[in-house]
Amino acid sequence: MFPFSQPAWKSIASSKQETRAKRIDAAVTTLSKEVGSLDAKDEEYLRASAAEIVRNISEGKWLAVNVAAAYIRRAVRVQELHNPITEVLFSEAIEQAKALDEEFQRTGKLKGPLHGVPVSIKDQFDIGGVDSTIGFSAWSNKPAEKDAGAVQAIKRAGGIPICKTNVPQTMLNFECSNPVWGVTSNPWNAAYTCGGSSGGEGAMLAADASALGLGSDVGGSLRIPALYCGIYSLKPGAGRISRQGARSSNPGFDAVKVTPGPMGRTVQDVKMLSRVLFANVPANGFEGIAPVPYRDVTIPSKLKVGYYFEDGFVRTSPANRRAVQETVVALTRAGHELVEFELPFGPKAIQLFAGLTSGDGYRTLQSPCGDDPIEKNLFLITLGPKLFGWIRRTAVWAIETIMGDPLFAGGLRNSKHSNVADYWQKNKEMAIMNKEFYELVWDKYEFDAIVAPGMVCPALPHGGTTRLSPIANNTFFYNIIDSPVGVIPVTRVDPEKDQLPADWSSKGNQIGSPILNGGLYGPSGVYNPEKMKGLPVGKCSNCLVLSYITRSHGRNRCSSGW
């Protein structure tokens, strides 16, 4: 390398970003010539749900090309403000929309249930002809040969991919940034993260820059962006949706299974994409996807719903407690039975998650980074295995004994290189936890659904995960027990309602890790209702009653205000 030349990764990143900008400019120019620079109906298209888009096209009121153009124009603006886009598919989308319009005009039939719906795709899912870098410079300029299985299903149903979206480096984090594509911010407040690892999807949907999104989840990656950005998502059980063509830097890791899933702006849209993805059973069958289509469920007139406010690992903020409480009140008024219960072995989730994911010291996970700089938000996640054993053991002892934080110490104790026996033991413990959760919760209480805080705090400011990444224990929990779970936006941070109460720090009122609670709620903590004003706050729920809970709240959508 010459003294004044820049590192190879930086040259690659600059080239990728320059190519993205040129593709955007070329598409905008073509769009202006062929479709027009603005449509009086743009706002109507953008505010429409995916189901409404399909209906209006089927009734001959709208053209797919005009809908696609409106979303592309919005996506260009959103990219300037929040940087959610990686690979640009605008020109291809316009051509696909034109073909759909011609086919509908000729036959009078829709191509499928997503006919004309603009869809954004998480960067890890292959689309033929473009890269799936997931933020690694070493994976740049190596376009995929064919579409991922889930992308094929979306296209067969008439959906129109308009772009791929940004992810965190390695995708084992919930702050959306990497050396190739940079930082993606939250459309509600650019000083805060959009979440991750499906963060670009969350930002696109929250800003009405796409109508549907495809993401994935191994520790909260579908749910955290939905919670932070005020949209809806569903993490199905593992093995429900094809992972064929979904890139990963650690493809051999399957202890906690990656689960693709739908993201949308309404419950109905999440159901709409679920129908398509669940029906997509690959012909070769090597993935073992069960041929079980989406099933419509008749919901009883009176439900028994369990709820809890705390996972026992980190204290839930007033804003996030209020989201659960408002849901409880709404369901009670609707005539349902609500039962509060204590989540069993909540802190166990992070111990198992850390122990399983760190087995080789994150060497395989980080191997594609090469000479790329490691994002600072991976510091705490990857710290444990970097420490010499005696240093880690000393740190664990000091944190547990001197600092009085056995919960934080437990996570660090388990984040280390493991041998085969350790790995088998962790898998055994995960299976036991799964079994006992069903016995101690579902069987004992006979709940129809569970309502819980999705996260302990609204969106973190950029850089917040550097020292607060373990707060995702709430989402790890449902990956460890492999339970389907959905996210519903409920409210927004309100400084008048969401201040810390006067007795928050009293000795008899302590819950969870003192270190992490201090990082959230201490004198320099990130929880600040004034600065967070207006950020979305949601909850997680068993997917059986997603649509009913939304109706009970009297809202179908968390409006973006764009």
mmCIF file of N, CA and C in Angstrom, residues 60-170:
data_model
loop_
_atom_site.group_PDB
_atom_site.id
_atom_site.type_symbol
_atom_site.label_atom_id
_atom_site.label_comp_id
_atom_site.label_asym_id
_atom_site.label_seq_id
_atom_site.Cartn_x
_atom_site.Cartn_y
_atom_site.Cartn_z
ATOM 1 N N GLY A 60 -58.993 -1.713 -11.237
ATOM 2 C CA GLY A 60 -58.661 -0.861 -12.373
ATOM 3 C C GLY A 60 -58.486 0.606 -12.022
ATOM 4 N N LYS A 61 -58.424 0.938 -10.733
ATOM 5 C CA LYS A 61 -58.299 2.337 -10.314
ATOM 6 C C LYS A 61 -56.836 2.809 -10.343
ATOM 7 N N TRP A 62 -55.916 1.907 -10.080
ATOM 8 C CA TRP A 62 -54.502 2.254 -10.034
ATOM 9 C C TRP A 62 -53.703 1.386 -10.979
ATOM 10 N N LEU A 63 -52.550 1.899 -11.412
ATOM 11 C CA LEU A 63 -51.591 1.123 -12.181
ATOM 12 C C LEU A 63 -50.403 0.775 -11.297
ATOM 13 N N ALA A 64 -49.892 -0.421 -11.452
ATOM 14 C CA ALA A 64 -48.746 -0.845 -10.659
ATOM 15 C C ALA A 64 -47.546 0.066 -10.879
ATOM 16 N N VAL A 65 -47.376 0.552 -12.093
ATOM 17 C CA VAL A 65 -46.217 1.404 -12.386
ATOM 18 C C VAL A 65 -46.294 2.730 -11.636
ATOM 19 N N ASN A 66 -47.498 3.269 -11.473
ATOM 20 C CA ASN A 66 -47.637 4.525 -10.734
ATOM 21 C C ASN A 66 -47.394 4.318 -9.240
ATOM 22 N N VAL A 67 -47.854 3.185 -8.723
ATOM 23 C CA VAL A 67 -47.610 2.871 -7.315
ATOM 24 C C VAL A 67 -46.115 2.691 -7.076
ATOM 25 N N ALA A 68 -45.452 1.919 -7.941
ATOM 26 C CA ALA A 68 -44.014 1.694 -7.793
ATOM 27 C C ALA A 68 -43.250 3.012 -7.864
ATOM 28 N N ALA A 69 -43.647 3.874 -8.783
ATOM 29 C CA ALA A 69 -42.967 5.167 -8.935
ATOM 30 C C ALA A 69 -43.086 6.006 -7.672
ATOM 31 N N ALA A 70 -44.259 5.990 -7.060
ATOM 32 C CA ALA A 70 -44.467 6.773 -5.832
ATOM 33 C C ALA A 70 -43.549 6.278 -4.711
ATOM 34 N N TYR A 71 -43.458 4.964 -4.567
ATOM 35 C CA TYR A 71 -42.601 4.413 -3.498
ATOM 36 C C TYR A 71 -41.126 4.644 -3.801
ATOM 37 N N ILE A 72 -40.758 4.599 -5.054
ATOM 38 C CA ILE A 72 -39.361 4.872 -5.415
ATOM 39 C C ILE A 72 -39.008 6.316 -5.117
ATOM 40 N N ARG A 73 -39.914 7.241 -5.454
ATOM 41 C CA ARG A 73 -39.647 8.655 -5.147
ATOM 42 C C ARG A 73 -39.493 8.857 -3.640
ATOM 43 N N ARG A 74 -40.341 8.209 -2.858
ATOM 44 C CA ARG A 74 -40.212 8.325 -1.410
ATOM 45 C C ARG A 74 -38.905 7.678 -0.936
ATOM 46 N N ALA A 75 -38.564 6.530 -1.496
ATOM 47 C CA ALA A 75 -37.342 5.838 -1.087
ATOM 48 C C ALA A 75 -36.105 6.677 -1.348
ATOM 49 N N VAL A 76 -36.096 7.419 -2.451
ATOM 50 C CA VAL A 76 -34.965 8.304 -2.758
ATOM 51 C C VAL A 76 -34.812 9.357 -1.666
ATOM 52 N N ARG A 77 -35.913 9.937 -1.261
ATOM 53 C CA ARG A 77 -35.883 10.964 -0.215
ATOM 54 C C ARG A 77 -35.460 10.357 1.130
ATOM 55 N N VAL A 78 -35.994 9.208 1.453
ATOM 56 C CA VAL A 78 -35.664 8.555 2.712
ATOM 57 C C VAL A 78 -34.186 8.147 2.744
ATOM 58 N N GLN A 79 -33.663 7.723 1.607
ATOM 59 C CA GLN A 79 -32.245 7.374 1.541
ATOM 60 C C GLN A 79 -31.366 8.582 1.870
ATOM 61 N N GLU A 80 -31.749 9.735 1.376
ATOM 62 C CA GLU A 80 -30.982 10.955 1.661
ATOM 63 C C GLU A 80 -30.962 11.269 3.155
ATOM 64 N N LEU A 81 -32.067 10.976 3.833
ATOM 65 C CA LEU A 81 -32.199 11.349 5.244
ATOM 66 C C LEU A 81 -31.711 10.267 6.212
ATOM 67 N N HIS A 82 -31.924 8.974 5.859
ATOM 68 C CA HIS A 82 -31.721 7.915 6.852
ATOM 69 C C HIS A 82 -30.849 6.743 6.396
ATOM 70 N N ASN A 83 -30.516 6.677 5.119
ATOM 71 C CA ASN A 83 -29.556 5.697 4.610
ATOM 72 C C ASN A 83 -29.962 4.240 4.852
ATOM 73 N N PRO A 84 -31.174 3.833 4.491
ATOM 74 C CA PRO A 84 -31.554 2.429 4.695
ATOM 75 C C PRO A 84 -31.214 1.499 3.529
ATOM 76 N N ILE A 85 -30.889 2.048 2.356
ATOM 77 C CA ILE A 85 -30.782 1.245 1.137
ATOM 78 C C ILE A 85 -29.351 0.796 0.886
ATOM 79 N N THR A 86 -29.203 -0.473 0.457
ATOM 80 C CA THR A 86 -27.906 -0.973 0.013
ATOM 81 C C THR A 86 -27.921 -1.106 -1.517
ATOM 82 N N GLU A 87 -28.574 -2.128 -2.023
ATOM 83 C CA GLU A 87 -28.645 -2.340 -3.471
ATOM 84 C C GLU A 87 -29.926 -1.738 -4.044
ATOM 85 N N VAL A 88 -29.787 -1.025 -5.155
ATOM 86 C CA VAL A 88 -30.894 -0.289 -5.767
ATOM 87 C C VAL A 88 -31.496 -1.113 -6.911
ATOM 88 N N LEU A 89 -32.802 -1.316 -6.854
ATOM 89 C CA LEU A 89 -33.507 -2.102 -7.871
ATOM 90 C C LEU A 89 -34.628 -1.293 -8.516
ATOM 91 N N PHE A 90 -34.475 0.031 -8.519
ATOM 92 C CA PHE A 90 -35.561 0.901 -8.985
ATOM 93 C C PHE A 90 -35.904 0.671 -10.456
ATOM 94 N N SER A 91 -34.901 0.635 -11.314
ATOM 95 C CA SER A 91 -35.175 0.467 -12.746
ATOM 96 C C SER A 91 -35.838 -0.873 -13.019
ATOM 97 N N GLU A 92 -35.328 -1.921 -12.379
ATOM 98 C CA GLU A 92 -35.930 -3.244 -12.538
ATOM 99 C C GLU A 92 -37.371 -3.247 -12.027
ATOM 100 N N ALA A 93 -37.614 -2.524 -10.942
ATOM 101 C CA ALA A 93 -38.963 -2.480 -10.369
ATOM 102 C C ALA A 93 -39.951 -1.828 -11.331
ATOM 103 N N ILE A 94 -39.534 -0.753 -11.977
ATOM 104 C CA ILE A 94 -40.422 -0.079 -12.935
ATOM 105 C C ILE A 94 -40.745 -1.017 -14.095
ATOM 106 N N GLU A 95 -39.749 -1.735 -14.591
ATOM 107 C CA GLU A 95 -39.991 -2.665 -15.695
ATOM 108 C C GLU A 95 -40.928 -3.793 -15.266
ATOM 109 N N GLN A 96 -40.731 -4.287 -14.046
ATOM 110 C CA GLN A 96 -41.609 -5.343 -13.539
ATOM 111 C C GLN A 96 -43.036 -4.827 -13.383
ATOM 112 N N ALA A 97 -43.186 -3.587 -12.899
ATOM 113 C CA ALA A 97 -44.520 -2.998 -12.734
ATOM 114 C C ALA A 97 -45.214 -2.827 -14.081
ATOM 115 N N LYS A 98 -44.459 -2.385 -15.080
ATOM 116 C CA LYS A 98 -45.045 -2.243 -16.426
ATOM 117 C C LYS A 98 -45.542 -3.589 -16.946
ATOM 118 N N ALA A 99 -44.729 -4.627 -16.725
ATOM 119 C CA ALA A 99 -45.116 -5.960 -17.190
ATOM 120 C C ALA A 99 -46.380 -6.444 -16.480
ATOM 121 N N LEU A 100 -46.503 -6.141 -15.200
ATOM 122 C CA LEU A 100 -47.711 -6.521 -14.463
ATOM 123 C C LEU A 100 -48.937 -5.799 -15.008
ATOM 124 N N ASP A 101 -48.784 -4.505 -15.316
ATOM 125 C CA ASP A 101 -49.907 -3.746 -15.870
ATOM 126 C C ASP A 101 -50.329 -4.295 -17.230
ATOM 127 N N GLU A 102 -49.345 -4.635 -18.054
ATOM 128 C CA GLU A 102 -49.658 -5.175 -19.382
ATOM 129 C C GLU A 102 -50.367 -6.527 -19.261
ATOM 130 N N GLU A 103 -49.876 -7.354 -18.332
ATOM 131 C CA GLU A 103 -50.498 -8.662 -18.127
ATOM 132 C C GLU A 103 -51.929 -8.526 -17.613
ATOM 133 N N PHE A 104 -52.147 -7.602 -16.698
ATOM 134 C CA PHE A 104 -53.495 -7.412 -16.144
ATOM 135 C C PHE A 104 -54.437 -6.844 -17.204
ATOM 136 N N GLN A 105 -53.920 -5.934 -18.020
ATOM 137 C CA GLN A 105 -54.760 -5.355 -19.081
ATOM 138 C C GLN A 105 -55.141 -6.419 -20.107
ATOM 139 N N ARG A 106 -54.232 -7.335 -20.347
ATOM 140 C CA ARG A 106 -54.471 -8.375 -21.349
ATOM 141 C C ARG A 106 -55.386 -9.484 -20.836
ATOM 142 N N THR A 107 -55.200 -9.889 -19.566
ATOM 143 C CA THR A 107 -55.917 -11.054 -19.042
ATOM 144 C C THR A 107 -57.035 -10.711 -18.060
ATOM 145 N N GLY A 108 -56.931 -9.525 -17.449
ATOM 146 C CA GLY A 108 -57.899 -9.169 -16.417
ATOM 147 C C GLY A 108 -57.679 -9.919 -15.114
ATOM 148 N N LYS A 109 -56.540 -10.591 -14.996
ATOM 149 C CA LYS A 109 -56.244 -11.378 -13.802
ATOM 150 C C LYS A 109 -54.977 -10.863 -13.113
ATOM 151 N N LEU A 110 -54.991 -10.910 -11.798
ATOM 152 C CA LEU A 110 -53.803 -10.557 -11.032
ATOM 153 C C LEU A 110 -52.790 -11.696 -11.115
ATOM 154 N N LYS A 111 -51.514 -11.341 -11.077
ATOM 155 C CA LYS A 111 -50.479 -12.370 -11.091
ATOM 156 C C LYS A 111 -50.519 -13.193 -9.812
ATOM 157 N N GLY A 112 -50.835 -12.524 -8.700
ATOM 158 C CA GLY A 112 -50.885 -13.213 -7.413
ATOM 159 C C GLY A 112 -51.333 -12.270 -6.321
ATOM 160 N N PRO A 113 -51.320 -12.706 -5.073
ATOM 161 C CA PRO A 113 -51.855 -11.909 -3.967
ATOM 162 C C PRO A 113 -51.050 -10.656 -3.632
ATOM 163 N N LEU A 114 -49.825 -10.525 -4.162
ATOM 164 C CA LEU A 114 -49.020 -9.319 -3.917
ATOM 165 C C LEU A 114 -48.895 -8.469 -5.184
ATOM 166 N N HIS A 115 -49.782 -8.649 -6.125
ATOM 167 C CA HIS A 115 -49.699 -7.981 -7.427
ATOM 168 C C HIS A 115 -49.492 -6.474 -7.273
ATOM 169 N N GLY A 116 -48.301 -5.997 -7.703
ATOM 170 C CA GLY A 116 -48.029 -4.563 -7.720
ATOM 171 C C GLY A 116 -47.561 -3.966 -6.411
ATOM 172 N N VAL A 117 -47.311 -4.783 -5.392
ATOM 173 C CA VAL A 117 -46.910 -4.257 -4.083
ATOM 174 C C VAL A 117 -45.389 -4.044 -4.036
ATOM 175 N N PRO A 118 -44.910 -2.827 -3.789
ATOM 176 C CA PRO A 118 -43.472 -2.577 -3.650
ATOM 177 C C PRO A 118 -42.948 -3.199 -2.346
ATOM 178 N N VAL A 119 -41.882 -3.972 -2.453
ATOM 179 C CA VAL A 119 -41.332 -4.708 -1.314
ATOM 180 C C VAL A 119 -39.847 -4.404 -1.176
ATOM 181 N N SER A 120 -39.398 -4.161 0.044
ATOM 182 C CA SER A 120 -37.963 -4.037 0.308
ATOM 183 C C SER A 120 -37.474 -5.346 0.922
ATOM 184 N N ILE A 121 -36.211 -5.676 0.677
ATOM 185 C CA ILE A 121 -35.651 -6.978 1.038
ATOM 186 C C ILE A 121 -34.383 -6.776 1.863
ATOM 187 N N LYS A 122 -34.314 -7.427 3.007
ATOM 188 C CA LYS A 122 -33.102 -7.377 3.835
ATOM 189 C C LYS A 122 -31.894 -7.841 3.017
ATOM 190 N N ASP A 123 -30.770 -7.178 3.202
ATOM 191 C CA ASP A 123 -29.613 -7.377 2.338
ATOM 192 C C ASP A 123 -29.132 -8.821 2.272
ATOM 193 N N GLN A 124 -29.374 -9.629 3.303
ATOM 194 C CA GLN A 124 -28.857 -10.987 3.329
ATOM 195 C C GLN A 124 -29.524 -11.917 2.335
ATOM 196 N N PHE A 125 -30.713 -11.569 1.827
ATOM 197 C CA PHE A 125 -31.439 -12.436 0.906
ATOM 198 C C PHE A 125 -30.963 -12.178 -0.529
ATOM 199 N N ASP A 126 -30.496 -13.221 -1.167
ATOM 200 C CA ASP A 126 -29.963 -13.096 -2.523
ATOM 201 C C ASP A 126 -31.031 -12.637 -3.510
ATOM 202 N N ILE A 127 -30.628 -11.733 -4.379
ATOM 203 C CA ILE A 127 -31.418 -11.352 -5.545
ATOM 204 C C ILE A 127 -30.475 -11.437 -6.733
ATOM 205 N N GLY A 128 -30.847 -12.210 -7.720
ATOM 206 C CA GLY A 128 -29.972 -12.461 -8.849
ATOM 207 C C GLY A 128 -29.459 -11.175 -9.491
ATOM 208 N N GLY A 129 -28.124 -11.117 -9.682
ATOM 209 C CA GLY A 129 -27.517 -9.984 -10.369
ATOM 210 C C GLY A 129 -26.977 -8.897 -9.468
ATOM 211 N N VAL A 130 -27.265 -8.964 -8.174
ATOM 212 C CA VAL A 130 -26.745 -7.947 -7.248
ATOM 213 C C VAL A 130 -26.074 -8.625 -6.056
ATOM 214 N N ASP A 131 -25.251 -7.851 -5.344
ATOM 215 C CA ASP A 131 -24.507 -8.382 -4.201
ATOM 216 C C ASP A 131 -25.406 -8.633 -2.996
ATOM 217 N N SER A 132 -24.908 -9.497 -2.120
ATOM 218 C CA SER A 132 -25.452 -9.664 -0.766
ATOM 219 C C SER A 132 -24.276 -9.482 0.188
ATOM 220 N N THR A 133 -23.825 -8.258 0.346
ATOM 221 C CA THR A 133 -22.592 -8.017 1.108
ATOM 222 C C THR A 133 -22.794 -8.153 2.603
ATOM 223 N N ILE A 134 -23.982 -7.919 3.095
ATOM 224 C CA ILE A 134 -24.305 -7.747 4.513
ATOM 225 C C ILE A 134 -23.216 -6.942 5.234
ATOM 226 N N GLY A 135 -22.698 -5.930 4.514
ATOM 227 C CA GLY A 135 -21.766 -4.991 5.131
ATOM 228 C C GLY A 135 -20.312 -5.402 5.108
ATOM 229 N N PHE A 136 -19.957 -6.527 4.452
ATOM 230 C CA PHE A 136 -18.568 -6.965 4.362
ATOM 231 C C PHE A 136 -17.974 -6.516 3.023
ATOM 232 N N SER A 137 -16.851 -5.812 3.060
ATOM 233 C CA SER A 137 -16.234 -5.387 1.807
ATOM 234 C C SER A 137 -15.766 -6.597 0.997
ATOM 235 N N ALA A 138 -15.363 -7.680 1.684
ATOM 236 C CA ALA A 138 -14.883 -8.878 0.990
ATOM 237 C C ALA A 138 -15.977 -9.559 0.181
ATOM 238 N N TRP A 139 -17.225 -9.287 0.495
ATOM 239 C CA TRP A 139 -18.330 -9.901 -0.226
ATOM 240 C C TRP A 139 -18.899 -8.976 -1.309
ATOM 241 N N SER A 140 -18.245 -7.864 -1.537
ATOM 242 C CA SER A 140 -18.694 -6.913 -2.556
ATOM 243 C C SER A 140 -18.281 -7.375 -3.946
ATOM 244 N N ASN A 141 -19.067 -6.958 -4.914
ATOM 245 C CA ASN A 141 -18.793 -7.244 -6.328
ATOM 246 C C ASN A 141 -18.784 -8.740 -6.622
ATOM 247 N N LYS A 142 -19.658 -9.444 -5.920
ATOM 248 C CA LYS A 142 -19.854 -10.872 -6.130
ATOM 249 C C LYS A 142 -21.362 -11.139 -6.207
ATOM 250 N N PRO A 143 -21.990 -10.713 -7.310
ATOM 251 C CA PRO A 143 -23.453 -10.789 -7.391
ATOM 252 C C PRO A 143 -23.985 -12.217 -7.308
ATOM 253 N N ALA A 144 -25.160 -12.321 -6.714
ATOM 254 C CA ALA A 144 -25.828 -13.625 -6.597
ATOM 255 C C ALA A 144 -26.262 -14.109 -7.973
ATOM 256 N N GLU A 145 -26.288 -15.423 -8.120
ATOM 257 C CA GLU A 145 -26.697 -16.006 -9.397
ATOM 258 C C GLU A 145 -28.216 -16.106 -9.520
ATOM 259 N N LYS A 146 -28.895 -16.286 -8.392
ATOM 260 C CA LYS A 146 -30.346 -16.420 -8.455
ATOM 261 C C LYS A 146 -30.978 -15.880 -7.180
ATOM 262 N N ASP A 147 -32.274 -15.750 -7.199
ATOM 263 C CA ASP A 147 -33.018 -15.218 -6.057
ATOM 264 C C ASP A 147 -33.113 -16.236 -4.928
ATOM 265 N N ALA A 148 -33.123 -15.734 -3.699
ATOM 266 C CA ALA A 148 -33.404 -16.579 -2.533
ATOM 267 C C ALA A 148 -34.820 -17.139 -2.645
ATOM 268 N N GLY A 149 -35.073 -18.236 -1.944
ATOM 269 C CA GLY A 149 -36.385 -18.872 -2.015
ATOM 270 C C GLY A 149 -37.519 -17.939 -1.651
ATOM 271 N N ALA A 150 -37.347 -17.151 -0.580
ATOM 272 C CA ALA A 150 -38.409 -16.229 -0.159
ATOM 273 C C ALA A 150 -38.627 -15.126 -1.184
ATOM 274 N N VAL A 151 -37.544 -14.666 -1.835
ATOM 275 C CA VAL A 151 -37.674 -13.636 -2.872
ATOM 276 C C VAL A 151 -38.406 -14.203 -4.075
ATOM 277 N N GLN A 152 -38.102 -15.436 -4.430
ATOM 278 C CA GLN A 152 -38.826 -16.083 -5.535
ATOM 279 C C GLN A 152 -40.322 -16.121 -5.242
ATOM 280 N N ALA A 153 -40.674 -16.466 -4.007
ATOM 281 C CA ALA A 153 -42.088 -16.540 -3.634
ATOM 282 C C ALA A 153 -42.762 -15.187 -3.763
ATOM 283 N N ILE A 154 -42.074 -14.134 -3.333
ATOM 284 C CA ILE A 154 -42.627 -12.775 -3.413
ATOM 285 C C ILE A 154 -42.847 -12.381 -4.870
ATOM 286 N N LYS A 155 -41.887 -12.667 -5.722
ATOM 287 C CA LYS A 155 -42.033 -12.315 -7.138
ATOM 288 C C LYS A 155 -43.141 -13.112 -7.798
ATOM 289 N N ARG A 156 -43.217 -14.413 -7.488
ATOM 290 C CA ARG A 156 -44.298 -15.238 -8.063
ATOM 291 C C ARG A 156 -45.669 -14.709 -7.681
ATOM 292 N N ALA A 157 -45.762 -14.119 -6.492
ATOM 293 C CA ALA A 157 -47.043 -13.580 -6.019
ATOM 294 C C ALA A 157 -47.325 -12.188 -6.571
ATOM 295 N N GLY A 158 -46.409 -11.656 -7.385
ATOM 296 C CA GLY A 158 -46.624 -10.346 -7.980
ATOM 297 C C GLY A 158 -45.993 -9.194 -7.227
ATOM 298 N N GLY A 159 -45.267 -9.494 -6.138
ATOM 299 C CA GLY A 159 -44.577 -8.447 -5.401
ATOM 300 C C GLY A 159 -43.415 -7.886 -6.198
ATOM 301 N N ILE A 160 -43.089 -6.625 -5.973
ATOM 302 C CA ILE A 160 -42.040 -5.945 -6.736
ATOM 303 C C ILE A 160 -40.910 -5.518 -5.801
ATOM 304 N N PRO A 161 -39.787 -6.236 -5.772
ATOM 305 C CA PRO A 161 -38.640 -5.784 -4.967
ATOM 306 C C PRO A 161 -38.092 -4.471 -5.519
ATOM 307 N N ILE A 162 -37.982 -3.460 -4.663
ATOM 308 C CA ILE A 162 -37.490 -2.158 -5.126
ATOM 309 C C ILE A 162 -36.070 -1.877 -4.625
ATOM 310 N N CYS A 163 -35.614 -2.590 -3.583
ATOM 311 C CA CYS A 163 -34.267 -2.366 -3.078
ATOM 312 C C CYS A 163 -33.932 -3.421 -2.037
ATOM 313 N N LYS A 164 -32.642 -3.502 -1.694
ATOM 314 C CA LYS A 164 -32.194 -4.270 -0.541
ATOM 315 C C LYS A 164 -31.803 -3.276 0.548
ATOM 316 N N THR A 165 -31.817 -3.737 1.792
ATOM 317 C CA THR A 165 -31.691 -2.787 2.901
ATOM 318 C C THR A 165 -30.590 -3.159 3.887
ATOM 319 N N ASN A 166 -30.179 -2.176 4.636
ATOM 320 C CA ASN A 166 -28.980 -2.249 5.452
ATOM 321 C C ASN A 166 -29.137 -3.108 6.706
ATOM 322 N N VAL A 167 -27.979 -3.622 7.173
ATOM 323 C CA VAL A 167 -27.910 -4.492 8.356
ATOM 324 C C VAL A 167 -26.680 -4.116 9.178
ATOM 325 N N PRO A 168 -26.619 -4.544 10.439
ATOM 326 C CA PRO A 168 -25.401 -4.352 11.226
ATOM 327 C C PRO A 168 -24.283 -5.280 10.750
ATOM 328 N N GLN A 169 -23.052 -4.889 10.999
ATOM 329 C CA GLN A 169 -21.913 -5.753 10.711
ATOM 330 C C GLN A 169 -22.063 -7.072 11.473
ATOM 331 N N THR A 170 -21.956 -8.195 10.788
ATOM 332 C CA THR A 170 -22.141 -9.577 11.268
ATOM 333 C C THR A 170 -23.599 -9.930 11.535
#
